[in-house]
C-alpha positions as a LaTeX table, in Angstrom:
\begin{tabular}{lrrr}
\hline
Residue & $x$ (\AA) & $y$ (\AA) & $z$ (\AA) \\
\hline
Met1 & $-13.92$ & 60.63 & $-41.41$ \\
Ala2 & $-10.64$ & 59.73 & $-42.16$ \\
Ala3 & $-9.59$ & 60.14 & $-38.83$ \\
Arg4 & $-12.84$ & 58.71 & $-37.72$ \\
Arg5 & $-12.17$ & 55.24 & $-39.68$ \\
Lys6 & $-8.56$ & 55.22 & $-38.99$ \\
Arg7 & $-9.60$ & 55.39 & $-35.10$ \\
Lys8 & $-11.50$ & 52.36 & $-35.08$ \\
Gly9 & $-8.54$ & 50.11 & $-37.33$ \\
Arg10 & $-6.46$ & 51.33 & $-34.62$ \\
Arg11 & $-8.62$ & 49.84 & $-32.24$ \\
Arg12 & $-9.56$ & 46.94 & $-33.54$ \\
Asn13 & $-5.80$ & 45.91 & $-33.80$ \\
Arg14 & $-4.93$ & 46.49 & $-29.78$ \\
Gly15 & $-8.13$ & 44.10 & $-29.55$ \\
Arg16 & $-6.36$ & 41.60 & $-31.67$ \\
Phe17 & $-2.68$ & 42.05 & $-30.06$ \\
Gly18 & $-4.82$ & 41.71 & $-27.14$ \\
Phe19 & $-5.62$ & 38.50 & $-27.66$ \\
Leu20 & $-2.73$ & 36.80 & $-28.74$ \\
Tyr21 & $-1.29$ & 38.84 & $-26.24$ \\
Lys22 & $-3.52$ & 36.39 & $-23.83$ \\
Leu23 & $-3.01$ & 33.61 & $-25.51$ \\
Leu24 & 0.91 & 33.70 & $-25.53$ \\
Ser25 & 1.01 & 34.06 & $-21.28$ \\
Thr26 & $-0.73$ & 31.67 & $-20.91$ \\
Leu27 & 1.22 & 29.20 & $-22.79$ \\
Ile28 & 3.82 & 30.18 & $-20.80$ \\
Ile29 & 2.85 & 30.09 & $-17.60$ \\
Phe30 & 1.60 & 26.57 & $-19.14$ \\
Ala31 & 5.61 & 25.63 & $-20.42$ \\
Ala32 & 6.42 & 27.33 & $-17.07$ \\
Ile33 & 5.17 & 24.90 & $-14.57$ \\
Leu34 & 5.61 & 22.05 & $-16.59$ \\
Ala35 & 9.48 & 22.23 & $-17.06$ \\
Gly36 & 9.01 & 23.16 & $-13.13$ \\
Cys37 & 7.15 & 19.46 & $-13.59$ \\
Val38 & 9.76 & 17.52 & $-15.07$ \\
Val39 & 12.70 & 19.32 & $-13.56$ \\
Phe40 & 11.88 & 18.79 & $-9.65$ \\
Phe41 & 9.35 & 16.51 & $-9.45$ \\
Arg42 & 10.93 & 13.22 & $-9.88$ \\
Val43 & 10.49 & 10.28 & $-7.95$ \\
Asn44 & 12.87 & 9.53 & $-4.62$ \\
Thr45 & 11.09 & 7.19 & $-3.03$ \\
Met46 & 8.75 & 4.25 & $-3.91$ \\
Val47 & 5.98 & 2.56 & $-1.21$ \\
Val48 & 4.58 & $-1.01$ & $-1.81$ \\
Glu49 & 1.71 & $-2.06$ & 0.23 \\
Gly50 & $-0.51$ & $-4.90$ & 0.46 \\
Asn51 & 2.68 & $-7.92$ & $-0.36$ \\
Ser52 & 3.62 & $-11.06$ & 1.22 \\
Arg53 & 4.54 & $-13.44$ & $-1.10$ \\
Tyr54 & 7.31 & $-10.54$ & $-3.82$ \\
Thr55 & 8.93 & $-8.42$ & $-1.46$ \\
Ala56 & 8.63 & $-4.61$ & $-2.42$ \\
Glu57 & 12.92 & $-5.14$ & $-3.99$ \\
Glu58 & 11.19 & $-7.23$ & $-6.47$ \\
Ile59 & 8.30 & $-4.89$ & $-7.60$ \\
Ile60 & 9.73 & $-2.07$ & $-8.06$ \\
Ile61 & 12.64 & $-4.09$ & $-10.26$ \\
Ala62 & 10.05 & $-5.10$ & $-12.20$ \\
Ser63 & 7.96 & $-2.20$ & $-12.78$ \\
Gly64 & 10.84 & $-0.46$ & $-14.65$ \\
Val65 & 11.12 & 2.83 & $-12.19$ \\
Gln66 & 14.06 & 4.44 & $-11.49$ \\
Gln67 & 14.09 & 6.71 & $-8.47$ \\
Gly68 & 15.99 & 10.22 & $-10.04$ \\
Asp69 & 12.24 & 9.45 & $-13.06$ \\
Asn70 & 10.37 & 12.29 & $-13.32$ \\
Leu71 & 6.70 & 10.89 & $-11.86$ \\
Phe72 & 4.36 & 13.26 & $-14.81$ \\
Thr73 & 6.83 & 11.63 & $-16.94$ \\
Leu74 & 5.72 & 8.23 & $-15.88$ \\
Asn75 & 3.43 & 5.69 & $-17.78$ \\
Lys76 & 1.47 & 4.03 & $-15.01$ \\
Ser77 & $-0.33$ & 1.29 & $-17.67$ \\
Gln78 & 3.23 & 0.64 & $-18.42$ \\
Met79 & 4.46 & $-0.11$ & $-15.44$ \\
Val80 & 1.33 & $-2.36$ & $-14.17$ \\
Ser81 & 1.55 & $-4.07$ & $-17.25$ \\
Arg82 & 5.33 & $-5.06$ & $-15.81$ \\
Ile83 & 4.78 & $-5.98$ & $-12.50$ \\
Leu84 & 1.56 & $-8.62$ & $-14.22$ \\
Thr85 & 2.71 & $-9.70$ & $-16.34$ \\
Arg86 & 6.58 & $-10.43$ & $-14.38$ \\
Leu87 & 5.52 & $-11.86$ & $-10.90$ \\
Pro88 & 2.76 & $-14.22$ & $-12.15$ \\
Tyr89 & 1.18 & $-13.73$ & $-7.94$ \\
Val90 & $-0.08$ & $-10.40$ & $-8.69$ \\
Asp91 & $-3.71$ & $-11.00$ & $-8.75$ \\
Asp92 & $-4.14$ & $-6.82$ & $-8.99$ \\
Leu93 & $-1.91$ & $-3.61$ & $-8.83$ \\
Ser94 & $-2.69$ & $-0.36$ & $-8.56$ \\
Val95 & $-0.20$ & 2.91 & $-8.80$ \\
Asp96 & $-0.69$ & 6.34 & $-7.08$ \\
Arg97 & 1.34 & 9.37 & $-7.17$ \\
Lys98 & 2.45 & 11.73 & $-3.76$ \\
Leu99 & 4.22 & 14.51 & $-4.65$ \\
Pro100 & 5.99 & 15.85 & $-4.10$ \\
Asp101 & 8.52 & 13.05 & $-4.78$ \\
Thr102 & 6.45 & 9.18 & $-4.27$ \\
Leu103 & 5.20 & 6.79 & $-6.15$ \\
Ile104 & 3.40 & 4.04 & $-4.39$ \\
Phe105 & 1.85 & 0.55 & $-5.00$ \\
His106 & $-1.37$ & $-1.59$ & $-4.54$ \\
Val107 & $-0.70$ & $-4.54$ & $-4.65$ \\
Thr108 & $-3.89$ & $-7.50$ & $-4.01$ \\
Glu109 & $-2.26$ & $-11.32$ & $-4.49$ \\
Ser110 & $-3.22$ & $-14.25$ & $-6.16$ \\
Thr111 & $-4.05$ & $-17.46$ & $-4.23$ \\
Pro112 & $-3.90$ & $-20.94$ & $-5.79$ \\
Val113 & $-6.90$ & $-22.64$ & $-5.57$ \\
Ala114 & $-6.80$ & $-25.01$ & $-8.00$ \\
Trp115 & $-4.77$ & $-27.78$ & $-10.19$ \\
Ile116 & $-4.59$ & $-28.75$ & $-13.69$ \\
Gly117 & $-2.69$ & $-31.37$ & $-15.16$ \\
Ser118 & $-0.91$ & $-31.75$ & $-19.72$ \\
Gly119 & 2.26 & $-32.78$ & $-20.80$ \\
Gly120 & 2.92 & $-34.05$ & $-16.88$ \\
Thr121 & 3.64 & $-30.90$ & $-15.51$ \\
Cys122 & 1.20 & $-29.22$ & $-12.93$ \\
Trp123 & $-0.34$ & $-26.20$ & $-13.74$ \\
Leu124 & $-1.23$ & $-23.60$ & $-10.59$ \\
Leu125 & $-4.87$ & $-22.07$ & $-10.50$ \\
Asp126 & $-6.09$ & $-19.30$ & $-8.43$ \\
His127 & $-9.82$ & $-17.55$ & $-9.15$ \\
Arg128 & $-9.52$ & $-16.21$ & $-12.93$ \\
Cys129 & $-7.19$ & $-19.54$ & $-14.41$ \\
Lys130 & $-4.45$ & $-17.36$ & $-14.00$ \\
Ile131 & $-1.51$ & $-19.31$ & $-14.32$ \\
Leu132 & 0.93 & $-18.72$ & $-11.39$ \\
Glu133 & 3.13 & $-21.13$ & $-11.41$ \\
Ala134 & 4.07 & $-24.95$ & $-13.30$ \\
Gly135 & 5.73 & $-27.49$ & $-11.15$ \\
Asp136 & 5.60 & $-31.31$ & $-10.62$ \\
Ser137 & 3.45 & $-32.86$ & $-7.82$ \\
Ser138 & 4.68 & $-31.77$ & $-4.51$ \\
Leu139 & 2.33 & $-27.87$ & $-5.60$ \\
Thr140 & $-0.57$ & $-30.27$ & $-5.71$ \\
Gln141 & $-1.01$ & $-30.49$ & $-2.00$ \\
Gly142 & $-4.35$ & $-30.00$ & $-1.16$ \\
Arg143 & $-5.77$ & $-28.46$ & $-3.81$ \\
Pro144 & $-8.37$ & $-29.40$ & $-6.36$ \\
Glu145 & $-7.48$ & $-31.09$ & $-9.53$ \\
Val146 & $-9.65$ & $-29.65$ & $-12.67$ \\
Leu147 & $-10.63$ & $-32.48$ & $-14.29$ \\
Gly148 & $-12.13$ & $-32.40$ & $-18.68$ \\
Leu149 & $-10.33$ & $-29.43$ & $-19.86$ \\
Thr150 & $-7.05$ & $-29.92$ & $-22.34$ \\
Pro151 & $-4.50$ & $-26.65$ & $-21.18$ \\
Val152 & $-3.15$ & $-25.47$ & $-24.74$ \\
Asp153 & $-0.19$ & $-23.38$ & $-24.54$ \\
Ala154 & $-0.73$ & $-23.10$ & $-20.88$ \\
Thr155 & 2.51 & $-20.32$ & $-19.83$ \\
Val156 & 2.83 & $-19.11$ & $-17.03$ \\
Gly157 & 1.07 & $-15.50$ & $-16.07$ \\
Asn158 & $-0.75$ & $-15.75$ & $-18.72$ \\
Arg159 & $-5.11$ & $-17.14$ & $-18.29$ \\
Leu160 & $-5.75$ & $-20.98$ & $-18.78$ \\
Thr161 & $-6.09$ & $-22.04$ & $-22.31$ \\
Val162 & $-8.72$ & $-24.39$ & $-24.53$ \\
Asp163 & $-9.99$ & $-25.91$ & $-27.44$ \\
Pro164 & $-12.32$ & $-23.99$ & $-28.64$ \\
Glu165 & $-15.58$ & $-26.59$ & $-27.89$ \\
Glu166 & $-13.80$ & $-26.55$ & $-23.93$ \\
Gln167 & $-13.91$ & $-22.85$ & $-24.14$ \\
Thr168 & $-18.02$ & $-22.94$ & $-21.99$ \\
Lys169 & $-17.03$ & $-24.89$ & $-20.27$ \\
Leu170 & $-13.50$ & $-23.10$ & $-19.02$ \\
Asp171 & $-15.78$ & $-19.93$ & $-18.81$ \\
Arg172 & $-18.39$ & $-21.65$ & $-16.77$ \\
Leu173 & $-15.14$ & $-22.78$ & $-14.57$ \\
Arg174 & $-13.88$ & $-19.13$ & $-13.99$ \\
Glu175 & $-17.84$ & $-18.52$ & $-12.89$ \\
Phe176 & $-17.48$ & $-21.33$ & $-10.91$ \\
Leu177 & $-14.02$ & $-20.10$ & $-9.20$ \\
Ala178 & $-15.85$ & $-17.16$ & $-8.45$ \\
Ala179 & $-18.31$ & $-17.47$ & $-6.75$ \\
Ile180 & $-17.15$ & $-19.93$ & $-3.99$ \\
Glu181 & $-14.58$ & $-17.28$ & $-3.89$ \\
Asn182 & $-16.52$ & $-15.12$ & $-3.62$ \\
Arg183 & $-17.98$ & $-17.41$ & $-1.10$ \\
Gln184 & $-15.11$ & $-17.54$ & 1.15 \\
Met185 & $-15.80$ & $-20.79$ & 0.96 \\
Thr186 & $-11.95$ & $-21.81$ & $-1.39$ \\
Gly187 & $-9.96$ & $-23.29$ & 1.46 \\
Ser188 & $-13.05$ & $-26.66$ & 1.42 \\
Leu189 & $-12.44$ & $-27.13$ & $-2.13$ \\
Thr190 & $-11.03$ & $-30.70$ & $-1.61$ \\
Ser191 & $-9.77$ & $-33.17$ & $-4.56$ \\
Phe192 & $-10.63$ & $-33.00$ & $-7.68$ \\
Ile193 & $-13.21$ & $-30.12$ & $-9.38$ \\
Asp194 & $-14.79$ & $-32.27$ & $-12.61$ \\
Leu195 & $-16.18$ & $-30.71$ & $-15.74$ \\
Ser196 & $-16.06$ & $-33.99$ & $-18.16$ \\
Ser197 & $-20.27$ & $-33.68$ & $-18.29$ \\
Asp198 & $-22.55$ & $-32.26$ & $-20.14$ \\
Asn199 & $-24.60$ & $-30.77$ & $-18.13$ \\
Glu200 & $-22.64$ & $-30.04$ & $-14.44$ \\
Ile201 & $-20.41$ & $-29.37$ & $-12.72$ \\
Arg202 & $-18.66$ & $-31.86$ & $-9.77$ \\
Phe203 & $-16.53$ & $-31.50$ & $-6.68$ \\
Gly204 & $-15.58$ & $-32.38$ & $-3.33$ \\
Tyr205 & $-15.88$ & $-29.86$ & $-0.76$ \\
Gly206 & $-14.37$ & $-31.33$ & 2.74 \\
Glu207 & $-13.21$ & $-34.96$ & 3.24 \\
Asn208 & $-15.82$ & $-36.63$ & 2.12 \\
Leu209 & $-18.21$ & $-34.37$ & 0.17 \\
Thr210 & $-18.87$ & $-34.55$ & $-3.52$ \\
Val211 & $-21.13$ & $-31.38$ & $-4.42$ \\
Ile212 & $-22.53$ & $-31.44$ & $-7.60$ \\
Phe213 & $-24.01$ & $-27.90$ & $-9.41$ \\
Pro214 & $-25.74$ & $-27.89$ & $-12.98$ \\
Leu215 & $-22.98$ & $-26.90$ & $-15.58$ \\
Asn216 & $-25.21$ & $-23.34$ & $-16.51$ \\
Gly217 & $-26.45$ & $-22.91$ & $-12.84$ \\
Asp218 & $-26.12$ & $-19.10$ & $-10.92$ \\
Phe219 & $-23.61$ & $-19.80$ & $-9.40$ \\
Asp220 & $-23.89$ & $-17.27$ & $-6.78$ \\
Gln221 & $-27.45$ & $-19.14$ & $-5.60$ \\
Glu222 & $-26.45$ & $-21.58$ & $-6.01$ \\
Thr223 & $-23.63$ & $-21.28$ & $-3.15$ \\
Tyr224 & $-25.75$ & $-19.78$ & $-1.32$ \\
Glu225 & $-27.59$ & $-23.15$ & $-1.14$ \\
Leu226 & $-25.28$ & $-25.41$ & $-0.86$ \\
Lys227 & $-23.87$ & $-23.35$ & 2.68 \\
Arg228 & $-27.30$ & $-23.59$ & 3.26 \\
Ala229 & $-27.83$ & $-27.41$ & 2.69 \\
Leu230 & $-24.73$ & $-27.63$ & 5.30 \\
Glu231 & $-25.91$ & $-26.09$ & 8.26 \\
Ser232 & $-29.16$ & $-27.91$ & 7.91 \\
Met233 & $-27.18$ & $-31.17$ & 7.18 \\
Asp234 & $-25.17$ & $-29.75$ & 11.02 \\
Glu235 & $-27.73$ & $-28.53$ & 13.15 \\
Arg236 & $-29.45$ & $-32.42$ & 12.04 \\
Gly237 & $-26.15$ & $-34.16$ & 12.83 \\
Ile238 & $-26.63$ & $-36.15$ & 9.67 \\
Pro239 & $-22.77$ & $-36.09$ & 9.08 \\
Arg240 & $-21.33$ & $-33.79$ & 6.40 \\
Thr241 & $-20.64$ & $-37.56$ & 3.33 \\
Gly242 & $-21.81$ & $-38.75$ & 0.48 \\
Thr243 & $-23.08$ & $-36.39$ & $-2.49$ \\
Leu244 & $-24.81$ & $-33.28$ & $-2.30$ \\
Asp245 & $-26.80$ & $-33.33$ & $-5.57$ \\
Gln246 & $-27.91$ & $-29.11$ & $-6.61$ \\
Asn247 & $-28.54$ & $-30.42$ & $-9.77$ \\
Tyr248 & $-32.87$ & $-30.69$ & $-9.87$ \\
Glu249 & $-35.80$ & $-29.11$ & $-10.88$ \\
Gly250 & $-36.86$ & $-25.56$ & $-8.32$ \\
Arg251 & $-33.94$ & $-25.72$ & $-7.12$ \\
Glu252 & $-34.22$ & $-28.99$ & $-4.84$ \\
Ser253 & $-30.88$ & $-30.41$ & $-2.56$ \\
His254 & $-30.33$ & $-33.98$ & $-2.46$ \\
Leu255 & $-28.20$ & $-35.56$ & $-0.55$ \\
Leu256 & $-27.28$ & $-39.34$ & $-1.48$ \\
Pro257 & $-25.63$ & $-41.93$ & 1.05 \\
Glu258 & $-23.19$ & $-42.96$ & $-1.59$ \\
Arg259 & $-19.82$ & $-40.29$ & $-2.65$ \\
Trp260 & $-19.80$ & $-39.94$ & $-6.51$ \\
Leu261 & $-15.88$ & $-39.36$ & $-7.44$ \\
Pro262 & $-14.66$ & $-39.41$ & $-10.60$ \\
Asp263 & $-12.77$ & $-42.47$ & $-13.21$ \\
Gln264 & $-9.59$ & $-41.15$ & $-11.83$ \\
Leu265 & $-10.05$ & $-41.45$ & $-8.09$ \\
Thr266 & $-12.07$ & $-44.23$ & $-8.27$ \\
Gly267 & $-11.39$ & $-46.22$ & $-11.73$ \\
Thr268 & $-15.44$ & $-46.44$ & $-12.13$ \\
Gly269 & $-16.19$ & $-42.21$ & $-12.31$ \\
Gln270 & $-19.78$ & $-43.23$ & $-10.30$ \\
Ala271 & $-19.22$ & $-43.10$ & $-6.40$ \\
Glu272 & $-16.52$ & $-44.04$ & $-3.98$ \\
Thr273 & $-18.38$ & $-46.83$ & $-2.42$ \\
Asp274 & $-21.84$ & $-49.61$ & $-2.47$ \\
Pro275 & $-24.96$ & $-47.74$ & $-1.68$ \\
Ala276 & $-25.64$ & $-47.63$ & 2.21 \\
Pro277 & $-28.57$ & $-49.82$ & 3.59 \\
Glu278 & $-31.45$ & $-47.35$ & 3.90 \\
Thr279 & $-32.18$ & $-46.25$ & 7.37 \\
Glu280 & $-35.18$ & $-42.98$ & 8.22 \\
Ala281 & $-35.26$ & $-39.91$ & 7.68 \\
Gly282 & $-33.67$ & $-38.01$ & 10.81 \\
Ala283 & $-31.72$ & $-41.31$ & 12.65 \\
Glu284 & $-29.01$ & $-39.30$ & 14.42 \\
Ala285 & $-25.38$ & $-39.20$ & 13.01 \\
Ser286 & $-26.59$ & $-40.71$ & 9.42 \\
Ala287 & $-27.66$ & $-40.11$ & 6.98 \\
Pro288 & $-31.00$ & $-40.50$ & 5.00 \\
Pro289 & $-30.70$ & $-43.00$ & 2.05 \\
Gln290 & $-31.88$ & $-39.55$ & $-0.30$ \\
Ala291 & $-32.92$ & $-36.35$ & 2.03 \\
Ser292 & $-34.53$ & $-33.07$ & $-0.48$ \\
Met293 & $-33.35$ & $-30.16$ & 0.88 \\
Thr294 & $-35.83$ & $-26.68$ & $-0.67$ \\
Pro295 & $-35.42$ & $-23.81$ & 0.74 \\
Gln296 & $-37.46$ & $-21.94$ & 0.49 \\
Gly297 & $-38.45$ & $-17.98$ & $-0.49$ \\
Glu298 & $-35.45$ & $-15.74$ & $-2.46$ \\
Asp299 & $-31.99$ & $-15.68$ & $-1.98$ \\
Asp300 & $-32.61$ & $-13.14$ & 1.00 \\
Gly301 & $-31.54$ & $-15.03$ & 4.27 \\
Thr302 & $-34.80$ & $-15.62$ & 5.32 \\
Asn303 & $-34.82$ & $-19.77$ & 3.88 \\
Glu304 & $-36.02$ & $-22.47$ & 5.42 \\
Glu305 & $-35.38$ & $-25.79$ & 4.18 \\
Thr306 & $-37.17$ & $-28.32$ & 4.17 \\
Thr307 & $-36.30$ & $-32.60$ & 3.81 \\
Glu308 & $-38.39$ & $-35.00$ & 3.31 \\
\hline
\end{tabular}
């Protein structure tokens, strides 16, 4: 009886030691693999892709990575943060490791789409309202000025900030610019983007057209309707001049012959010229005194437009 109990005790002890042995072996193997990674996988090559404004050397220096650093102990989040902070024109960035010794930086750069003035300084903005650069009026050529907002503590590399009472308009500006960017219409923004109204956003489009969107509208839909209205005008030979007002119920767009411009450009904030004389709708190469363009249907590419 006693001998049987001793045999059972020895089997239990062997079971305990077997588990400990397996655990210790696993830890030793893991430590060996980790030591191998630390010793052998070191940065020897760094590749930069997608850059144009900054050189590969500038991006690598901004990352803080040195040749010989270990691939697996590098903090990618810190690398990305350093580059985005030090190089304002970098819009997005990802970093990949390629064994055994290569680090790859995938760069997407920002494009300035507008500017805003404050205290004699012009601040360039991208479509996310990130401040890319500060300088004099030489930076503003060919880009619209943002009106109706006042920058607060503007800093290159950070997003534009304003007083709390203007925050909603800033949010809408950011959404507007994103929608314009998605429609690949950014290059046609000209002269101004005016947010001085509480219910409208007005902007220059092309050489002689002002467009009005509802401030709280769906900008994806508004930009779609703008493209359709412009196509309709071109098909009928109506010049892109005057004011295209989309701030109507029922998704209507009204083309007015006089062009609205802000105070800074006209001194009146109402119209560039006196109202044009009335002409018959559809007159060749002449816009009607007021044309209504109302898409029929949903945003699926099947919309049709009619002119009253």
